[in-house]
C-alpha atoms as an extended CHARMM CRD file, in Angstrom:
* protein
*
       195  EXT
         1         1  UNK       CA            -37.0270000000       18.6180000000       32.6800000000  PROA      1               0.0000000000
         2         2  UNK       CA            -36.0110000000       15.0220000000       33.8180000000  PROA      2               0.0000000000
         3         3  UNK       CA            -33.5130000000       14.8550000000       31.2030000000  PROA      3               0.0000000000
         4         4  UNK       CA            -31.7480000000       18.1450000000       32.3800000000  PROA      4               0.0000000000
         5         5  UNK       CA            -31.8810000000       17.3700000000       36.0950000000  PROA      5               0.0000000000
         6         6  UNK       CA            -30.7360000000       13.8230000000       35.8110000000  PROA      6               0.0000000000
         7         7  UNK       CA            -27.0810000000       14.6480000000       34.8010000000  PROA      7               0.0000000000
         8         8  UNK       CA            -26.9640000000       17.2370000000       37.3610000000  PROA      8               0.0000000000
         9         9  UNK       CA            -28.2450000000       14.9620000000       40.1910000000  PROA      9               0.0000000000
        10        10  UNK       CA            -25.5900000000       12.3300000000       39.0500000000  PROA      10              0.0000000000
        11        11  UNK       CA            -22.6860000000       14.8700000000       39.3360000000  PROA      11              0.0000000000
        12        12  UNK       CA            -23.8490000000       16.0810000000       42.8450000000  PROA      12              0.0000000000
        13        13  UNK       CA            -24.1040000000       12.2760000000       43.8520000000  PROA      13              0.0000000000
        14        14  UNK       CA            -20.5940000000       11.6750000000       42.6090000000  PROA      14              0.0000000000
        15        15  UNK       CA            -19.1660000000       14.9370000000       44.2670000000  PROA      15              0.0000000000
        16        16  UNK       CA            -20.9850000000       13.7340000000       47.5100000000  PROA      16              0.0000000000
        17        17  UNK       CA            -19.6220000000       10.3120000000       47.6310000000  PROA      17              0.0000000000
        18        18  UNK       CA            -16.3740000000       11.4880000000       49.4390000000  PROA      18              0.0000000000
        19        19  UNK       CA            -18.9160000000       12.2670000000       52.2720000000  PROA      19              0.0000000000
        20        20  UNK       CA            -19.0190000000        8.7570000000       52.9330000000  PROA      20              0.0000000000
        21        21  UNK       CA            -15.5480000000        9.0140000000       54.6670000000  PROA      21              0.0000000000
        22        22  UNK       CA            -14.7730000000       11.1920000000       57.5240000000  PROA      22              0.0000000000
        23        23  UNK       CA            -11.7760000000       13.5440000000       57.2910000000  PROA      23              0.0000000000
        24        24  UNK       CA            -10.0820000000       11.0620000000       59.8310000000  PROA      24              0.0000000000
        25        25  UNK       CA            -10.9780000000        8.1890000000       57.4360000000  PROA      25              0.0000000000
        26        26  UNK       CA             -9.4490000000        9.9510000000       54.4060000000  PROA      26              0.0000000000
        27        27  UNK       CA             -6.2330000000       10.9350000000       56.5180000000  PROA      27              0.0000000000
        28        28  UNK       CA             -5.9360000000        7.1240000000       57.2090000000  PROA      28              0.0000000000
        29        29  UNK       CA             -6.1700000000        6.1190000000       53.5640000000  PROA      29              0.0000000000
        30        30  UNK       CA             -3.6280000000        8.7550000000       52.8700000000  PROA      30              0.0000000000
        31        31  UNK       CA             -1.2360000000        7.5850000000       55.5970000000  PROA      31              0.0000000000
        32        32  UNK       CA             -1.7270000000        3.7730000000       54.4730000000  PROA      32              0.0000000000
        33        33  UNK       CA             -1.1950000000        4.6340000000       50.8300000000  PROA      33              0.0000000000
        34        34  UNK       CA              0.8780000000        6.8780000000       48.4780000000  PROA      34              0.0000000000
        35        35  UNK       CA             -2.1990000000        8.9180000000       47.3780000000  PROA      35              0.0000000000
        36        36  UNK       CA             -3.6000000000       12.1980000000       47.9880000000  PROA      36              0.0000000000
        37        37  UNK       CA             -6.8390000000       12.9430000000       49.1570000000  PROA      37              0.0000000000
        38        38  UNK       CA             -8.1290000000       14.1340000000       45.8560000000  PROA      38              0.0000000000
        39        39  UNK       CA             -7.0030000000       10.7650000000       44.2240000000  PROA      39              0.0000000000
        40        40  UNK       CA             -8.5250000000        8.7930000000       47.0110000000  PROA      40              0.0000000000
        41        41  UNK       CA            -12.0360000000       10.4640000000       46.0520000000  PROA      41              0.0000000000
        42        42  UNK       CA            -11.3640000000       10.1330000000       42.4150000000  PROA      42              0.0000000000
        43        43  UNK       CA            -10.6550000000        6.4720000000       42.7740000000  PROA      43              0.0000000000
        44        44  UNK       CA            -13.5370000000        6.0150000000       45.0320000000  PROA      44              0.0000000000
        45        45  UNK       CA            -16.0040000000        7.6440000000       42.4980000000  PROA      45              0.0000000000
        46        46  UNK       CA            -14.5160000000        5.7510000000       39.6030000000  PROA      46              0.0000000000
        47        47  UNK       CA            -14.9950000000        2.3540000000       41.5580000000  PROA      47              0.0000000000
        48        48  UNK       CA            -18.5050000000        3.2690000000       42.4400000000  PROA      48              0.0000000000
        49        49  UNK       CA            -19.2800000000        4.2810000000       38.9000000000  PROA      49              0.0000000000
        50        50  UNK       CA            -19.3180000000        0.4190000000       38.2030000000  PROA      50              0.0000000000
        51        51  UNK       CA            -22.2750000000       -0.0770000000       40.3530000000  PROA      51              0.0000000000
        52        52  UNK       CA            -20.5960000000       -2.0900000000       43.2240000000  PROA      52              0.0000000000
        53        53  UNK       CA            -22.0580000000       -4.0610000000       45.9910000000  PROA      53              0.0000000000
        54        54  UNK       CA            -22.7120000000       -1.0710000000       48.5100000000  PROA      54              0.0000000000
        55        55  UNK       CA            -23.6300000000       -3.2200000000       51.4310000000  PROA      55              0.0000000000
        56        56  UNK       CA            -20.6780000000       -1.3520000000       53.0600000000  PROA      56              0.0000000000
        57        57  UNK       CA            -20.4380000000        2.0310000000       51.3740000000  PROA      57              0.0000000000
        58        58  UNK       CA            -16.9640000000        2.6130000000       52.6940000000  PROA      58              0.0000000000
        59        59  UNK       CA            -15.6610000000       -0.6810000000       51.2740000000  PROA      59              0.0000000000
        60        60  UNK       CA            -17.7790000000       -1.4530000000       48.2650000000  PROA      60              0.0000000000
        61        61  UNK       CA            -17.3700000000       -4.7750000000       46.3410000000  PROA      61              0.0000000000
        62        62  UNK       CA            -17.0670000000       -5.3290000000       42.6780000000  PROA      62              0.0000000000
        63        63  UNK       CA            -16.8450000000       -8.6550000000       40.5170000000  PROA      63              0.0000000000
        64        64  UNK       CA            -13.1640000000       -9.0520000000       39.5960000000  PROA      64              0.0000000000
        65        65  UNK       CA            -14.0490000000       -8.8940000000       36.0370000000  PROA      65              0.0000000000
        66        66  UNK       CA            -14.4760000000       -4.9720000000       36.7400000000  PROA      66              0.0000000000
        67        67  UNK       CA            -10.6670000000       -4.7310000000       36.3470000000  PROA      67              0.0000000000
        68        68  UNK       CA            -10.7860000000       -6.0120000000       32.7150000000  PROA      68              0.0000000000
        69        69  UNK       CA            -12.7580000000       -2.8720000000       32.0190000000  PROA      69              0.0000000000
        70        70  UNK       CA            -10.0160000000       -0.5040000000       33.0530000000  PROA      70              0.0000000000
        71        71  UNK       CA             -7.9040000000        0.5810000000       30.0790000000  PROA      71              0.0000000000
        72        72  UNK       CA             -4.8590000000        0.7270000000       32.3390000000  PROA      72              0.0000000000
        73        73  UNK       CA             -5.1390000000       -3.0500000000       32.6370000000  PROA      73              0.0000000000
        74        74  UNK       CA             -6.9620000000       -4.4940000000       29.8020000000  PROA      74              0.0000000000
        75        75  UNK       CA             -3.9780000000       -3.8640000000       27.6010000000  PROA      75              0.0000000000
        76        76  UNK       CA             -1.3800000000       -4.9730000000       30.1420000000  PROA      76              0.0000000000
        77        77  UNK       CA              0.1710000000       -8.4910000000       29.2340000000  PROA      77              0.0000000000
        78        78  UNK       CA              0.5990000000       -8.9800000000       33.2300000000  PROA      78              0.0000000000
        79        79  UNK       CA             -3.0210000000       -8.2210000000       33.9340000000  PROA      79              0.0000000000
        80        80  UNK       CA             -3.8830000000      -11.6800000000       35.2740000000  PROA      80              0.0000000000
        81        81  UNK       CA             -0.8100000000      -11.7000000000       37.4950000000  PROA      81              0.0000000000
        82        82  UNK       CA             -1.6940000000       -7.9820000000       38.7100000000  PROA      82              0.0000000000
        83        83  UNK       CA             -5.1400000000       -9.2920000000       39.6980000000  PROA      83              0.0000000000
        84        84  UNK       CA             -3.8130000000      -12.2740000000       41.5050000000  PROA      84              0.0000000000
        85        85  UNK       CA             -1.3310000000      -10.1290000000       43.4630000000  PROA      85              0.0000000000
        86        86  UNK       CA             -3.8870000000       -7.5340000000       44.4890000000  PROA      86              0.0000000000
        87        87  UNK       CA             -7.0300000000       -9.4940000000       44.7740000000  PROA      87              0.0000000000
        88        88  UNK       CA             -6.8250000000      -12.1830000000       47.4670000000  PROA      88              0.0000000000
        89        89  UNK       CA            -10.5810000000      -13.1480000000       46.8340000000  PROA      89              0.0000000000
        90        90  UNK       CA            -10.9890000000      -15.1180000000       43.5650000000  PROA      90              0.0000000000
        91        91  UNK       CA            -14.3680000000      -13.5780000000       42.6000000000  PROA      91              0.0000000000
        92        92  UNK       CA            -14.4430000000       -9.9770000000       43.7610000000  PROA      92              0.0000000000
        93        93  UNK       CA            -12.2990000000       -6.8470000000       44.5460000000  PROA      93              0.0000000000
        94        94  UNK       CA            -12.9250000000       -4.7410000000       47.3810000000  PROA      94              0.0000000000
        95        95  UNK       CA            -12.5080000000       -0.7340000000       47.3390000000  PROA      95              0.0000000000
        96        96  UNK       CA             -9.7240000000       -1.0640000000       49.7000000000  PROA      96              0.0000000000
        97        97  UNK       CA             -7.7320000000       -3.6440000000       47.4940000000  PROA      97              0.0000000000
        98        98  UNK       CA             -8.2390000000       -1.5230000000       44.4990000000  PROA      98              0.0000000000
        99        99  UNK       CA             -6.8110000000        1.3870000000       46.4760000000  PROA      99              0.0000000000
       100       100  UNK       CA             -3.9340000000       -0.3380000000       47.3610000000  PROA      100             0.0000000000
       101       101  UNK       CA             -3.3340000000       -1.6860000000       43.8040000000  PROA      101             0.0000000000
       102       102  UNK       CA             -3.5750000000        2.1540000000       42.5030000000  PROA      102             0.0000000000
       103       103  UNK       CA             -1.4100000000        3.2530000000       45.3250000000  PROA      103             0.0000000000
       104       104  UNK       CA              1.4710000000        0.8380000000       44.2860000000  PROA      104             0.0000000000
       105       105  UNK       CA              1.1590000000        1.9790000000       40.6660000000  PROA      105             0.0000000000
       106       106  UNK       CA              0.9470000000        5.7030000000       41.5540000000  PROA      106             0.0000000000
       107       107  UNK       CA              3.8760000000        8.1730000000       40.7490000000  PROA      107             0.0000000000
       108       108  UNK       CA              4.3100000000        8.6510000000       44.4460000000  PROA      108             0.0000000000
       109       109  UNK       CA              5.0660000000        4.8720000000       45.4200000000  PROA      109             0.0000000000
       110       110  UNK       CA              8.7790000000        4.5830000000       46.3040000000  PROA      110             0.0000000000
       111       111  UNK       CA             10.7340000000        2.1450000000       44.1570000000  PROA      111             0.0000000000
       112       112  UNK       CA             11.2810000000       -0.4050000000       46.7310000000  PROA      112             0.0000000000
       113       113  UNK       CA              7.3150000000       -0.7870000000       47.0120000000  PROA      113             0.0000000000
       114       114  UNK       CA              7.0640000000       -0.8800000000       43.3160000000  PROA      114             0.0000000000
       115       115  UNK       CA              9.8540000000       -3.5220000000       43.1440000000  PROA      115             0.0000000000
       116       116  UNK       CA              8.3480000000       -5.8370000000       45.7940000000  PROA      116             0.0000000000
       117       117  UNK       CA              5.0200000000       -5.9000000000       43.9750000000  PROA      117             0.0000000000
       118       118  UNK       CA              6.7220000000       -6.3000000000       40.4380000000  PROA      118             0.0000000000
       119       119  UNK       CA              8.8960000000       -9.2940000000       41.8730000000  PROA      119             0.0000000000
       120       120  UNK       CA              5.5920000000      -10.8710000000       43.0480000000  PROA      120             0.0000000000
       121       121  UNK       CA              4.0160000000      -10.1800000000       39.5780000000  PROA      121             0.0000000000
       122       122  UNK       CA              7.1030000000      -11.6820000000       37.5910000000  PROA      122             0.0000000000
       123       123  UNK       CA              7.4740000000      -14.7110000000       39.9210000000  PROA      123             0.0000000000
       124       124  UNK       CA              4.8750000000      -16.7340000000       38.0750000000  PROA      124             0.0000000000
       125       125  UNK       CA              5.3130000000      -20.1390000000       39.7540000000  PROA      125             0.0000000000
       126       126  UNK       CA              5.1830000000      -18.3630000000       43.1240000000  PROA      126             0.0000000000
       127       127  UNK       CA              8.2810000000      -19.8360000000       44.7170000000  PROA      127             0.0000000000
       128       128  UNK       CA              9.8020000000      -16.5690000000       45.8130000000  PROA      128             0.0000000000
       129       129  UNK       CA             12.3460000000      -16.5500000000       43.1970000000  PROA      129             0.0000000000
       130       130  UNK       CA             12.5780000000      -15.5260000000       39.5530000000  PROA      130             0.0000000000
       131       131  UNK       CA             13.9560000000      -18.3720000000       37.4890000000  PROA      131             0.0000000000
       132       132  UNK       CA             14.6730000000      -19.1710000000       33.8640000000  PROA      132             0.0000000000
       133       133  UNK       CA             11.1650000000      -20.2920000000       33.5200000000  PROA      133             0.0000000000
       134       134  UNK       CA              9.6660000000      -17.0610000000       34.9780000000  PROA      134             0.0000000000
       135       135  UNK       CA             11.8110000000      -14.7680000000       32.5540000000  PROA      135             0.0000000000
       136       136  UNK       CA             10.8150000000      -17.0250000000       29.7030000000  PROA      136             0.0000000000
       137       137  UNK       CA              7.0070000000      -16.4740000000       30.5850000000  PROA      137             0.0000000000
       138       138  UNK       CA              7.7770000000      -12.6810000000       30.9520000000  PROA      138             0.0000000000
       139       139  UNK       CA              9.3690000000      -12.4400000000       27.4330000000  PROA      139             0.0000000000
       140       140  UNK       CA              6.5140000000      -14.6200000000       25.8830000000  PROA      140             0.0000000000
       141       141  UNK       CA              4.0850000000      -12.1380000000       27.2630000000  PROA      141             0.0000000000
       142       142  UNK       CA              6.1800000000       -9.1200000000       26.0180000000  PROA      142             0.0000000000
       143       143  UNK       CA              7.0390000000      -10.2110000000       22.4470000000  PROA      143             0.0000000000
       144       144  UNK       CA              4.5900000000       -9.5580000000       19.9330000000  PROA      144             0.0000000000
       145       145  UNK       CA              4.1820000000      -11.6780000000       16.6700000000  PROA      145             0.0000000000
       146       146  UNK       CA              7.0330000000      -13.9350000000       17.5830000000  PROA      146             0.0000000000
       147       147  UNK       CA              9.5590000000      -11.2080000000       16.9810000000  PROA      147             0.0000000000
       148       148  UNK       CA             11.9730000000      -13.1380000000       19.1590000000  PROA      148             0.0000000000
       149       149  UNK       CA             12.9880000000      -16.6360000000       18.3050000000  PROA      149             0.0000000000
       150       150  UNK       CA             13.9420000000      -19.1820000000       20.9240000000  PROA      150             0.0000000000
       151       151  UNK       CA             17.6330000000      -18.4250000000       20.4900000000  PROA      151             0.0000000000
       152       152  UNK       CA             16.9570000000      -14.7480000000       21.1000000000  PROA      152             0.0000000000
       153       153  UNK       CA             14.9210000000      -15.5160000000       24.1240000000  PROA      153             0.0000000000
       154       154  UNK       CA             17.6260000000      -17.6710000000       25.6730000000  PROA      154             0.0000000000
       155       155  UNK       CA             20.3290000000      -15.2050000000       25.0540000000  PROA      155             0.0000000000
       156       156  UNK       CA             18.2470000000      -12.5070000000       26.8340000000  PROA      156             0.0000000000
       157       157  UNK       CA             17.4270000000      -14.7760000000       29.8100000000  PROA      157             0.0000000000
       158       158  UNK       CA             21.1630000000      -15.6770000000       29.9720000000  PROA      158             0.0000000000
       159       159  UNK       CA             22.0320000000      -11.8960000000       29.8910000000  PROA      159             0.0000000000
       160       160  UNK       CA             19.4230000000      -11.1330000000       32.5550000000  PROA      160             0.0000000000
       161       161  UNK       CA             20.6310000000      -14.1000000000       35.0130000000  PROA      161             0.0000000000
       162       162  UNK       CA             24.4080000000      -12.9840000000       34.5420000000  PROA      162             0.0000000000
       163       163  UNK       CA             23.3440000000       -9.2640000000       35.4280000000  PROA      163             0.0000000000
       164       164  UNK       CA             21.0920000000       -9.9460000000       38.1420000000  PROA      164             0.0000000000
       165       165  UNK       CA             21.8170000000      -13.4690000000       39.6600000000  PROA      165             0.0000000000
       166       166  UNK       CA             24.7300000000      -12.1520000000       41.9380000000  PROA      166             0.0000000000
       167       167  UNK       CA             25.1760000000      -15.4050000000       43.8130000000  PROA      167             0.0000000000
       168       168  UNK       CA             25.0980000000      -17.4160000000       40.5550000000  PROA      168             0.0000000000
       169       169  UNK       CA             22.3810000000      -19.9940000000       41.9350000000  PROA      169             0.0000000000
       170       170  UNK       CA             20.4040000000      -19.6870000000       38.8090000000  PROA      170             0.0000000000
       171       171  UNK       CA             17.5290000000      -17.8550000000       40.3630000000  PROA      171             0.0000000000
       172       172  UNK       CA             16.9860000000      -14.0710000000       41.0210000000  PROA      172             0.0000000000
       173       173  UNK       CA             15.9980000000      -13.4690000000       44.6120000000  PROA      173             0.0000000000
       174       174  UNK       CA             14.0960000000      -10.3680000000       45.7350000000  PROA      174             0.0000000000
       175       175  UNK       CA             17.3330000000       -8.5940000000       46.9120000000  PROA      175             0.0000000000
       176       176  UNK       CA             19.0130000000       -9.1950000000       43.5510000000  PROA      176             0.0000000000
       177       177  UNK       CA             15.7530000000       -8.2400000000       41.6550000000  PROA      177             0.0000000000
       178       178  UNK       CA             15.4650000000       -4.9370000000       43.6330000000  PROA      178             0.0000000000
       179       179  UNK       CA             19.0990000000       -4.2080000000       42.9060000000  PROA      179             0.0000000000
       180       180  UNK       CA             18.6990000000       -4.7570000000       39.2700000000  PROA      180             0.0000000000
       181       181  UNK       CA             15.3800000000       -2.4560000000       39.3630000000  PROA      181             0.0000000000
       182       182  UNK       CA             17.1520000000        0.3780000000       40.9600000000  PROA      182             0.0000000000
       183       183  UNK       CA             19.6390000000        0.3450000000       38.0430000000  PROA      183             0.0000000000
       184       184  UNK       CA             16.6870000000        0.7680000000       35.4660000000  PROA      184             0.0000000000
       185       185  UNK       CA             15.6910000000        4.2950000000       35.0310000000  PROA      185             0.0000000000
       186       186  UNK       CA             12.6950000000        3.1250000000       33.0870000000  PROA      186             0.0000000000
       187       187  UNK       CA             11.1130000000        0.9260000000       35.6570000000  PROA      187             0.0000000000
       188       188  UNK       CA              9.2280000000        3.5550000000       37.4370000000  PROA      188             0.0000000000
       189       189  UNK       CA              7.9750000000        5.1810000000       34.3750000000  PROA      189             0.0000000000
       190       190  UNK       CA              6.4080000000        1.8270000000       33.1650000000  PROA      190             0.0000000000
       191       191  UNK       CA              5.3370000000        0.5130000000       36.5380000000  PROA      191             0.0000000000
       192       192  UNK       CA              2.4070000000        3.0970000000       36.8950000000  PROA      192             0.0000000000
       193       193  UNK       CA             -1.1600000000        3.8850000000       36.0860000000  PROA      193             0.0000000000
       194       194  UNK       CA             -2.4070000000        7.1900000000       35.6600000000  PROA      194             0.0000000000
       195       195  UNK       CA             -4.9230000000        8.2540000000       38.2650000000  PROA      195             0.0000000000
């Protein structure tokens, strides 16, 4: 009997987790993110399925290593940068930070928001501009089994800078990056996680 009731009770518990938030709080989350009510509840249930610290049930906390368990992130070559940008705390992630991250990677997030976060992710040295060195790091993370040699990488970097560095200062500023991204039809398809 216990084996039959236990899964039913677990499902009921997951379905009731959205009761933690009032309708007003759910509406606030919707206003502050690009997520629907159903997506917010689904993400809360997913977050809670990893047994977070529930000291504050409305904003539970998990060790940052939880993010390594997400299939959407554990295969992403920029996982460490994504975590750094979205998790201001080194050791843990709160539900609200997780919600922010998933909101930016949702289909509904506008391209300018996605571009802003992408810029921060690709700015490896965090100097508020994308340099030759940042693009080199990006290529190193994207290439597999050394398919690109150093000359190929330099050629790609020079082409990217030629296309994006409008003021020819050797760096890509955020406005230049944003303009480049808006020309890329594949960017919004690639910069997302399925909820």
